[in-house]
Amino acid sequence: MTRFGTGRYAALASVAATALLAGPAIGQDGGDLRMLWWGSQPRADRTFEVIDMYEEANPDVSIQGETVGWSDYWTRLATQVAGRNAPDVMQQDYRYMFEYAGRGALLDMMPYRDEILTLPGVSEESLESGMSDGKLWGVSLGVNSVAMMVNETIFEEAGVPLPENGATWEEIKQLAIEVAEKSDRIDYGVEDSSLYENSFQNWLRQRGKDLYTAEGELAFEESDVVEWYEFWADMRESGAAPPADVQALDQRSIETHMVSLGNVAMGFAHSNQLVGFSAINEDEIVMRVFPLVEGSTNEGHYFKPSQLLSVAASTEFPEVSVDFVNYFITDTEAGKVLDVERGVPISDEVRDAIRSELDEDGLAQLEYIEALDPYAGPLPPPPPQGAGEIDQMMARVGQEVAFGQLTPEEGAARLVSQAESILSR
């Protein structure tokens, strides 16, 4: 079984290509499968252990695992799908999955729902994030949400009180300035999140808007983007957030995150990533909800599938692949190995089985999700085709604005114009 090393995160690659469709095989009880996922080395270790467990229980099955970093993942997956060599089982993201489904690259798992994809302990509501038009394209590996990662050690050393859930952006700005002034380890208090779609979406949702409508059109206007860019320009100018050349060190990985590099005391990520942050940071990292905007609806957050498992439409072994998905997500012993590194498990049975075995970070993640209701709104509509490309473009334009190559107005006009062009294709 070939095992590939973990890659680095970089700018996102576009999703392209269609898969060669194959009809489902019947009565399979074995097969040589491939599974592809993104993530850190600890995630790889956990995943390979679960693969070994499944192979031991199913000696006629062999699963070759491949793992790379976030941006390298989408390049590799798009290339493999285009080359009619898609992995049988693949990790998917809510932003990208419906693009692949729309291109015919994913297997509808709904026909396997009763006999193979039994999903004990999983509610029907938990499956909605992987569905469209009555078809099941992916099953969530866990639930997470965006979270503010806070270096508790730096705050304590500086004698500055930790931010509270429900703090406003203005309060976070003042805390960022104060902790940077009083700490001898950091120069800035909070990372510049103007480049990142998840932060922009949370900010929009608190203002009663979102990224996309149910019809797949933009749900925001140029004026919203201008306000967003001006807000972060003020954060940089005040010294609360780092300048563009420092923020550019972040390559969208836990390892290069501003908090992990020791540049700031607060940053933004996903709740399931607390495990990764704690693994590589000697300081104590804790989570808080995203700051609130003025007049907030308090519904910026939502319960997001951290990742989903999908099966390729071209697989020669659909029944075995779906069975492995079912095992990966609902087997309690597998759940103990996987922990909450990919998010809080969607199976009640798995959550109950692992709760008593969770370490401090795992329990903190579980409690964060369970206490998020006051700040969470409904799951947004499935992202339209092109959403992944827009995320990539948003990062580029945001960086150009941060470097002063574009004014906020010019950046907003470019972002909206290019986004509309992508969606119209």
Coordinates of C-alpha atoms in Angstrom, one line a residue:
M1 CA 0.0 0.0 0.0
T2 CA 1.6 3.2 -1.2
R3 CA 1.6 6.1 1.2
F4 CA 2.3 9.6 0.0
G5 CA 3.8 12.4 2.1
T6 CA 1.9 15.5 3.1
G7 CA 2.2 18.6 0.8
R8 CA 2.0 22.3 1.6
Y9 CA -1.0 24.5 1.3
A10 CA -1.0 27.2 -1.3
A11 CA -3.5 29.2 -3.5
L12 CA -6.5 27.1 -4.5
A13 CA -6.5 25.4 -7.9
S14 CA -9.7 25.4 -10.0
V15 CA -11.8 22.4 -10.3
A16 CA -12.2 21.1 -13.8
A17 CA -13.0 18.1 -15.9
T18 CA -15.6 15.4 -16.0
A19 CA -15.4 11.8 -15.0
L20 CA -15.8 8.7 -17.1
L21 CA -19.1 7.2 -15.8
A22 CA -19.4 3.5 -15.1
G23 CA -22.5 1.6 -14.2
P24 CA -22.6 0.1 -10.7
A25 CA -21.3 -3.4 -10.2
I26 CA -23.5 -5.9 -8.3
G27 CA -22.7 -8.3 -5.5
Q28 CA -19.1 -7.2 -4.9
D29 CA -17.2 -8.4 -1.8
G30 CA -13.7 -7.2 -2.5
G31 CA -11.6 -4.8 -4.5
D32 CA -8.5 -2.7 -4.8
L33 CA -9.5 0.9 -3.9
R34 CA -7.8 4.2 -3.7
M35 CA -8.7 7.0 -1.2
L36 CA -7.5 10.6 -1.4
W37 CA -7.7 13.3 1.3
W38 CA -6.0 16.5 2.3
G39 CA -4.7 17.3 5.7
S40 CA -1.8 17.3 8.2
Q41 CA 0.4 14.4 9.1
P42 CA -1.6 13.6 12.3
R43 CA -4.7 13.3 10.1
A44 CA -2.8 11.0 7.8
D45 CA -1.7 8.8 10.6
R46 CA -5.2 8.4 11.9
T47 CA -6.6 7.7 8.5
F48 CA -4.1 5.1 7.6
E49 CA -4.8 3.3 10.9
V50 CA -8.5 3.2 10.1
I51 CA -7.8 1.9 6.6
D52 CA -5.7 -0.9 8.2
M53 CA -8.6 -1.7 10.5
Y54 CA -11.0 -1.9 7.6
E55 CA -8.6 -4.1 5.6
E56 CA -8.2 -6.4 8.6
A57 CA -11.9 -6.8 8.9
N58 CA -12.3 -7.2 5.1
P59 CA -9.3 -9.2 3.8
D60 CA -10.5 -9.2 0.2
V61 CA -10.3 -5.4 0.2
S62 CA -7.1 -3.3 -0.3
I63 CA -7.1 0.5 0.0
Q64 CA -4.3 2.6 -1.2
G65 CA -4.2 5.9 0.7
E66 CA -2.9 9.2 -0.7
T67 CA -2.7 12.5 1.2
V68 CA -1.5 16.0 0.2
G69 CA -2.1 19.6 1.4
W70 CA -5.2 21.6 0.7
S71 CA -4.3 23.4 -2.5
D72 CA -2.2 20.5 -3.8
Y73 CA -5.2 18.3 -3.1
W74 CA -7.5 20.1 -5.5
T75 CA -4.9 20.1 -8.3
R76 CA -4.3 16.4 -7.9
L77 CA -8.0 15.6 -7.7
A78 CA -8.9 17.6 -10.8
T79 CA -6.0 16.0 -12.7
Q80 CA -7.0 12.5 -11.7
V81 CA -10.6 13.1 -12.5
A82 CA -9.7 14.6 -15.9
G83 CA -7.4 11.7 -16.6
R84 CA -10.2 9.2 -15.8
N85 CA -8.2 8.0 -12.8
A86 CA -10.3 9.4 -9.9
P87 CA -9.9 7.9 -6.5
D88 CA -12.7 5.5 -5.5
V89 CA -13.2 7.4 -2.2
M90 CA -12.3 11.0 -1.9
Q91 CA -12.5 13.7 0.8
Q92 CA -14.7 16.6 -0.4
D93 CA -15.3 20.2 0.8
Y94 CA -18.8 21.7 0.9
R95 CA -17.6 24.5 -1.4
Y96 CA -16.3 22.1 -4.1
M97 CA -18.4 18.9 -3.9
F98 CA -21.4 20.2 -5.9
E99 CA -19.1 21.3 -8.7
Y100 CA -17.8 17.7 -9.0
A101 CA -21.4 16.4 -8.7
G102 CA -22.5 18.7 -11.4
R103 CA -19.8 17.5 -13.7
G104 CA -20.8 13.9 -13.2
A105 CA -17.8 12.9 -11.2
L106 CA -19.5 11.7 -8.1
L107 CA -21.6 8.6 -7.3
D108 CA -25.2 9.2 -6.0
M109 CA -25.1 7.1 -2.8
M110 CA -28.8 7.3 -2.1
P111 CA -29.6 4.0 -3.8
Y112 CA -27.2 2.3 -1.3
R113 CA -28.9 4.1 1.7
D114 CA -30.8 1.2 3.2
E115 CA -28.6 -1.9 2.8
I116 CA -25.0 -0.6 2.7
L117 CA -25.0 3.0 3.7
T118 CA -26.9 2.3 7.0
L119 CA -25.4 5.1 9.0
P120 CA -26.4 4.1 12.5
G121 CA -26.8 7.1 14.8
V122 CA -26.9 9.6 12.0
S123 CA -30.0 11.8 11.5
E124 CA -31.5 12.5 8.2
E125 CA -30.9 16.2 8.8
S126 CA -27.2 15.5 9.1
L127 CA -27.2 14.2 5.5
E128 CA -28.7 17.4 4.0
S129 CA -25.2 19.1 3.6
G130 CA -24.3 16.4 1.1
M131 CA -27.5 16.4 -0.9
S132 CA -29.0 18.2 -3.9
D133 CA -32.1 17.2 -6.0
G134 CA -32.7 14.2 -3.8
K135 CA -29.3 12.7 -4.5
L136 CA -26.6 12.1 -1.9
W137 CA -23.2 13.1 -3.2
G138 CA -21.2 13.0 0.1
V139 CA -21.6 12.2 3.8
S140 CA -20.2 14.6 6.4
L141 CA -17.1 13.4 8.3
G142 CA -17.9 15.7 11.1
V143 CA -19.5 19.1 12.1
N144 CA -17.5 22.2 12.6
S145 CA -17.8 25.9 12.3
V146 CA -15.4 28.8 12.0
A147 CA -13.7 29.9 15.2
M148 CA -11.3 32.5 16.5
M149 CA -8.1 30.8 17.7
V150 CA -6.7 32.7 20.7
N151 CA -3.2 32.2 22.2
E152 CA -4.2 32.2 25.8
T153 CA -0.6 32.0 27.0
I154 CA 0.3 35.3 25.3
F155 CA -2.7 37.1 26.8
E156 CA -1.9 35.8 30.3
E157 CA 1.8 36.8 30.0
A158 CA 0.8 40.3 28.8
G159 CA -1.8 40.6 31.6
V160 CA -4.6 41.3 29.1
P161 CA -8.0 39.7 29.6
L162 CA -9.0 37.1 27.1
P163 CA -11.7 38.0 24.5
E164 CA -15.2 36.9 25.4
N165 CA -17.8 35.2 23.2
G166 CA -20.0 38.0 22.0
A167 CA -17.2 40.6 21.8
T168 CA -17.6 43.2 19.0
W169 CA -15.1 43.8 16.3
E170 CA -14.3 47.2 17.9
E171 CA -13.6 45.4 21.2
I172 CA -11.3 42.9 19.4
K173 CA -9.5 45.7 17.7
Q174 CA -8.7 47.4 21.1
L175 CA -7.7 44.0 22.6
A176 CA -5.4 43.4 19.7
I177 CA -3.7 46.7 20.1
E178 CA -3.4 46.3 23.8
V179 CA -2.0 42.7 23.8
A180 CA 0.5 43.7 21.0
E181 CA 1.8 46.7 23.0
K182 CA 2.1 44.7 26.3
S183 CA 3.5 41.5 24.9
D184 CA 7.2 41.1 24.2
R185 CA 6.6 38.2 21.8
I186 CA 4.2 39.6 19.2
D187 CA 4.0 42.8 17.1
Y188 CA 0.3 42.6 16.1
G189 CA -2.8 41.4 17.9
V190 CA -5.0 39.8 15.2
E191 CA -4.4 38.4 11.8
D192 CA -5.6 40.2 8.7
S193 CA -8.5 38.1 7.5
S194 CA -9.6 40.4 4.6
L195 CA -8.4 37.8 2.1
Y196 CA -10.4 34.9 3.4
E197 CA -13.9 33.8 2.2
N198 CA -15.0 32.3 5.5
S199 CA -14.4 35.5 7.4
F200 CA -16.1 37.6 4.8
Q201 CA -19.1 35.2 4.8
N202 CA -19.5 35.3 8.6
W203 CA -19.4 39.1 8.4
L204 CA -22.0 39.2 5.7
R205 CA -24.3 36.7 7.4
Q206 CA -24.3 38.9 10.6
R207 CA -25.6 41.7 8.4
G208 CA -28.4 39.6 6.9
K209 CA -26.6 38.7 3.7
D210 CA -24.4 35.8 2.4
L211 CA -22.0 34.9 -0.4
Y212 CA -24.5 33.2 -2.7
T213 CA -28.3 33.0 -3.2
A214 CA -30.1 29.7 -3.6
E215 CA -30.1 30.4 -7.4
G216 CA -26.3 30.5 -7.4
E217 CA -25.9 34.3 -7.8
L218 CA -23.9 36.7 -5.6
A219 CA -25.8 37.7 -2.5
F220 CA -23.7 40.8 -1.8
E221 CA -22.8 44.0 -3.5
E222 CA -19.7 46.1 -4.3
S223 CA -20.5 48.4 -1.3
D224 CA -20.3 45.4 1.0
V225 CA -16.8 44.5 -0.2
V226 CA -15.7 48.2 0.0
E227 CA -16.7 48.3 3.6
W228 CA -14.9 45.0 4.3
Y229 CA -11.7 46.2 2.7
E230 CA -11.9 49.6 4.5
F231 CA -12.5 47.8 7.8
W232 CA -9.3 45.8 7.4
A233 CA -7.3 48.8 6.2
D234 CA -8.2 50.5 9.4
M235 CA -7.1 47.3 11.4
R236 CA -3.7 47.4 9.6
E237 CA -3.2 51.1 10.0
S238 CA -4.0 51.0 13.8
G239 CA -1.4 48.3 14.3
A240 CA -4.0 45.8 15.4
A241 CA -3.4 43.6 12.3
P242 CA -0.1 42.9 10.5
P243 CA 0.9 44.6 7.2
A244 CA 0.5 42.8 3.9
D245 CA 4.1 41.5 3.7
V246 CA 3.8 39.8 7.1
Q247 CA 0.3 38.4 6.4
A248 CA 1.5 37.0 3.1
L249 CA 3.6 34.4 5.0
D250 CA 0.3 32.6 5.7
Q251 CA 0.0 29.9 3.0
R252 CA -3.4 28.7 4.4
S253 CA -2.0 26.0 6.5
I254 CA -2.0 25.5 10.3
E255 CA 1.8 25.5 10.2
T256 CA 2.0 28.9 8.4
H257 CA -1.0 30.5 10.2
M258 CA -0.2 33.9 11.8
V259 CA -0.9 32.4 15.3
S260 CA 1.4 29.4 14.7
L261 CA 4.2 31.6 13.3
G262 CA 4.0 33.7 16.5
N263 CA 3.0 37.0 14.7
V264 CA -0.4 37.5 16.4
A265 CA -2.4 36.4 19.4
M266 CA -5.7 35.9 17.6
G267 CA -6.6 34.4 14.2
F268 CA -9.3 32.7 12.3
A269 CA -9.8 29.0 11.4
H270 CA -12.2 26.1 11.8
S271 CA -13.1 24.5 15.1
N272 CA -11.8 21.1 14.1
Q273 CA -8.4 22.6 13.5
L274 CA -7.9 23.2 17.2
V275 CA -6.3 19.7 17.4
G276 CA -3.8 20.7 14.7
F277 CA -3.1 24.1 16.3
S278 CA -2.5 22.5 19.7
A279 CA -0.2 19.9 18.2
I280 CA 2.3 22.4 16.8
N281 CA 2.0 25.2 19.3
E282 CA 3.6 25.0 22.7
D283 CA 1.3 27.8 24.0
E284 CA -2.3 27.1 25.1
I285 CA -4.7 27.8 22.2
V286 CA -8.4 28.3 23.0
M287 CA -11.4 29.1 20.8
R288 CA -13.9 31.9 20.7
V289 CA -16.7 32.7 18.3
F290 CA -16.1 35.3 15.6
P291 CA -16.5 38.9 16.7
L292 CA -19.9 40.6 16.2
V293 CA -20.5 43.5 13.8
E294 CA -22.7 46.5 14.8
G295 CA -26.3 45.6 14.6
S296 CA -25.5 41.9 14.2
T297 CA -28.1 39.3 13.7
N298 CA -25.8 36.9 15.7
E299 CA -26.2 34.4 12.9
G300 CA -22.8 34.6 11.3
H301 CA -21.8 31.0 12.2
Y302 CA -23.4 27.9 10.9
F303 CA -22.9 24.2 11.5
K304 CA -20.7 23.2 8.5
P305 CA -19.6 19.8 7.4
S306 CA -15.9 19.9 8.1
Q307 CA -15.3 17.6 5.2
L308 CA -17.4 15.0 3.4
L309 CA -16.6 11.6 1.9
S310 CA -17.7 11.0 -1.6
V311 CA -17.4 8.1 -4.0
A312 CA -16.3 8.5 -7.6
A313 CA -18.9 7.8 -10.3
S314 CA -16.2 5.9 -12.2
T315 CA -15.3 3.5 -9.4
E316 CA -15.3 -0.2 -10.4
F317 CA -16.3 -1.0 -6.8
P318 CA -19.2 1.1 -5.8
E319 CA -20.6 -1.2 -3.1
V320 CA -17.3 -1.7 -1.4
S321 CA -16.5 2.0 -1.6
V322 CA -19.9 3.0 -0.1
D323 CA -19.4 0.3 2.6
F324 CA -16.0 1.9 3.5
V325 CA -17.6 5.3 3.7
N326 CA -20.2 3.8 6.1
Y327 CA -17.5 2.2 8.2
F328 CA -15.3 5.3 8.3
I329 CA -18.1 7.5 9.6
T330 CA -20.1 5.3 11.9
D331 CA -17.8 2.5 13.3
T332 CA -17.2 3.4 17.0
E333 CA -13.7 1.9 17.1
A334 CA -12.8 3.9 14.0
G335 CA -14.3 6.9 15.6
K336 CA -12.0 6.5 18.6
V337 CA -9.0 6.6 16.3
L338 CA -10.2 9.5 14.2
D339 CA -11.2 11.5 17.3
V340 CA -12.6 15.0 16.4
E341 CA -9.7 16.0 14.2
R342 CA -12.1 16.2 11.2
G343 CA -14.9 17.7 13.3
V344 CA -17.5 16.5 15.8
P345 CA -18.8 13.1 14.5
I346 CA -22.3 13.2 13.0
S347 CA -23.2 9.8 14.5
D348 CA -24.6 10.0 18.0
E349 CA -23.3 6.5 18.7
V350 CA -19.7 7.6 17.7
R351 CA -20.0 10.8 19.8
D352 CA -21.1 8.8 22.8
A353 CA -18.3 6.3 22.3
I354 CA -15.5 8.9 22.1
R355 CA -16.7 11.5 24.6
S356 CA -15.1 10.0 27.7
E357 CA -11.8 9.4 25.7
L358 CA -11.4 12.9 24.3
D359 CA -8.4 14.9 25.5
E360 CA -8.7 18.5 26.6
D361 CA -8.7 19.9 23.0
G362 CA -11.1 17.3 21.7
L363 CA -13.6 18.1 24.5
A364 CA -13.1 21.8 23.9
Q365 CA -14.1 21.3 20.3
L366 CA -17.2 19.2 21.2
E367 CA -18.3 21.8 23.8
Y368 CA -17.7 24.7 21.3
I369 CA -20.0 23.1 18.8
E370 CA -22.6 22.3 21.4
A371 CA -22.6 25.9 22.7
L372 CA -22.7 27.6 19.3
D373 CA -26.5 27.8 18.9
P374 CA -26.8 31.5 20.0
Y375 CA -24.4 32.5 17.2
A376 CA -25.4 30.2 14.4
G377 CA -27.9 30.5 11.6
P378 CA -29.1 28.1 9.0
L379 CA -26.8 26.3 6.6
P380 CA -26.4 28.4 3.5
P381 CA -27.4 27.1 0.1
P382 CA -24.9 24.8 -1.7
P383 CA -22.2 26.8 -3.3
P384 CA -22.6 27.1 -7.1
Q385 CA -20.2 25.9 -9.6
G386 CA -17.2 28.3 -9.7
A387 CA -17.3 28.9 -5.9
G388 CA -13.9 27.4 -5.5
E389 CA -12.4 29.6 -8.2
I390 CA -14.0 32.6 -6.6
D391 CA -12.4 31.8 -3.2
Q392 CA -9.1 31.7 -5.0
M393 CA -9.7 34.9 -6.8
M394 CA -10.9 36.6 -3.5
A395 CA -7.6 35.8 -1.8
R396 CA -5.6 37.3 -4.7
V397 CA -7.7 40.5 -4.9
G398 CA -7.7 40.9 -1.1
Q399 CA -3.9 40.7 -1.1
E400 CA -3.6 43.3 -3.9
V401 CA -5.8 45.7 -1.8
A402 CA -3.7 45.0 1.3
F403 CA -0.5 45.8 -0.6
G404 CA -2.0 49.0 -1.9
Q405 CA -2.0 47.9 -5.5
L406 CA -5.7 48.5 -5.6
T407 CA -8.0 50.8 -3.6
P408 CA -10.9 49.3 -1.7
E409 CA -13.2 50.5 -4.4
E410 CA -11.1 49.1 -7.2
G411 CA -10.7 45.8 -5.4
A412 CA -14.4 45.6 -4.8
A413 CA -15.2 46.3 -8.4
R414 CA -12.7 43.7 -9.6
L415 CA -13.9 41.1 -7.1
V416 CA -17.6 41.4 -8.0
S417 CA -16.9 41.7 -11.8
Q418 CA -14.7 38.6 -11.8
A419 CA -17.1 36.6 -9.5
E420 CA -20.0 37.4 -11.8
S421 CA -18.0 36.3 -14.8
I422 CA -17.1 33.0 -13.2
L423 CA -20.7 32.3 -12.2
S424 CA -22.0 33.1 -15.7
R425 CA -19.7 30.5 -17.3

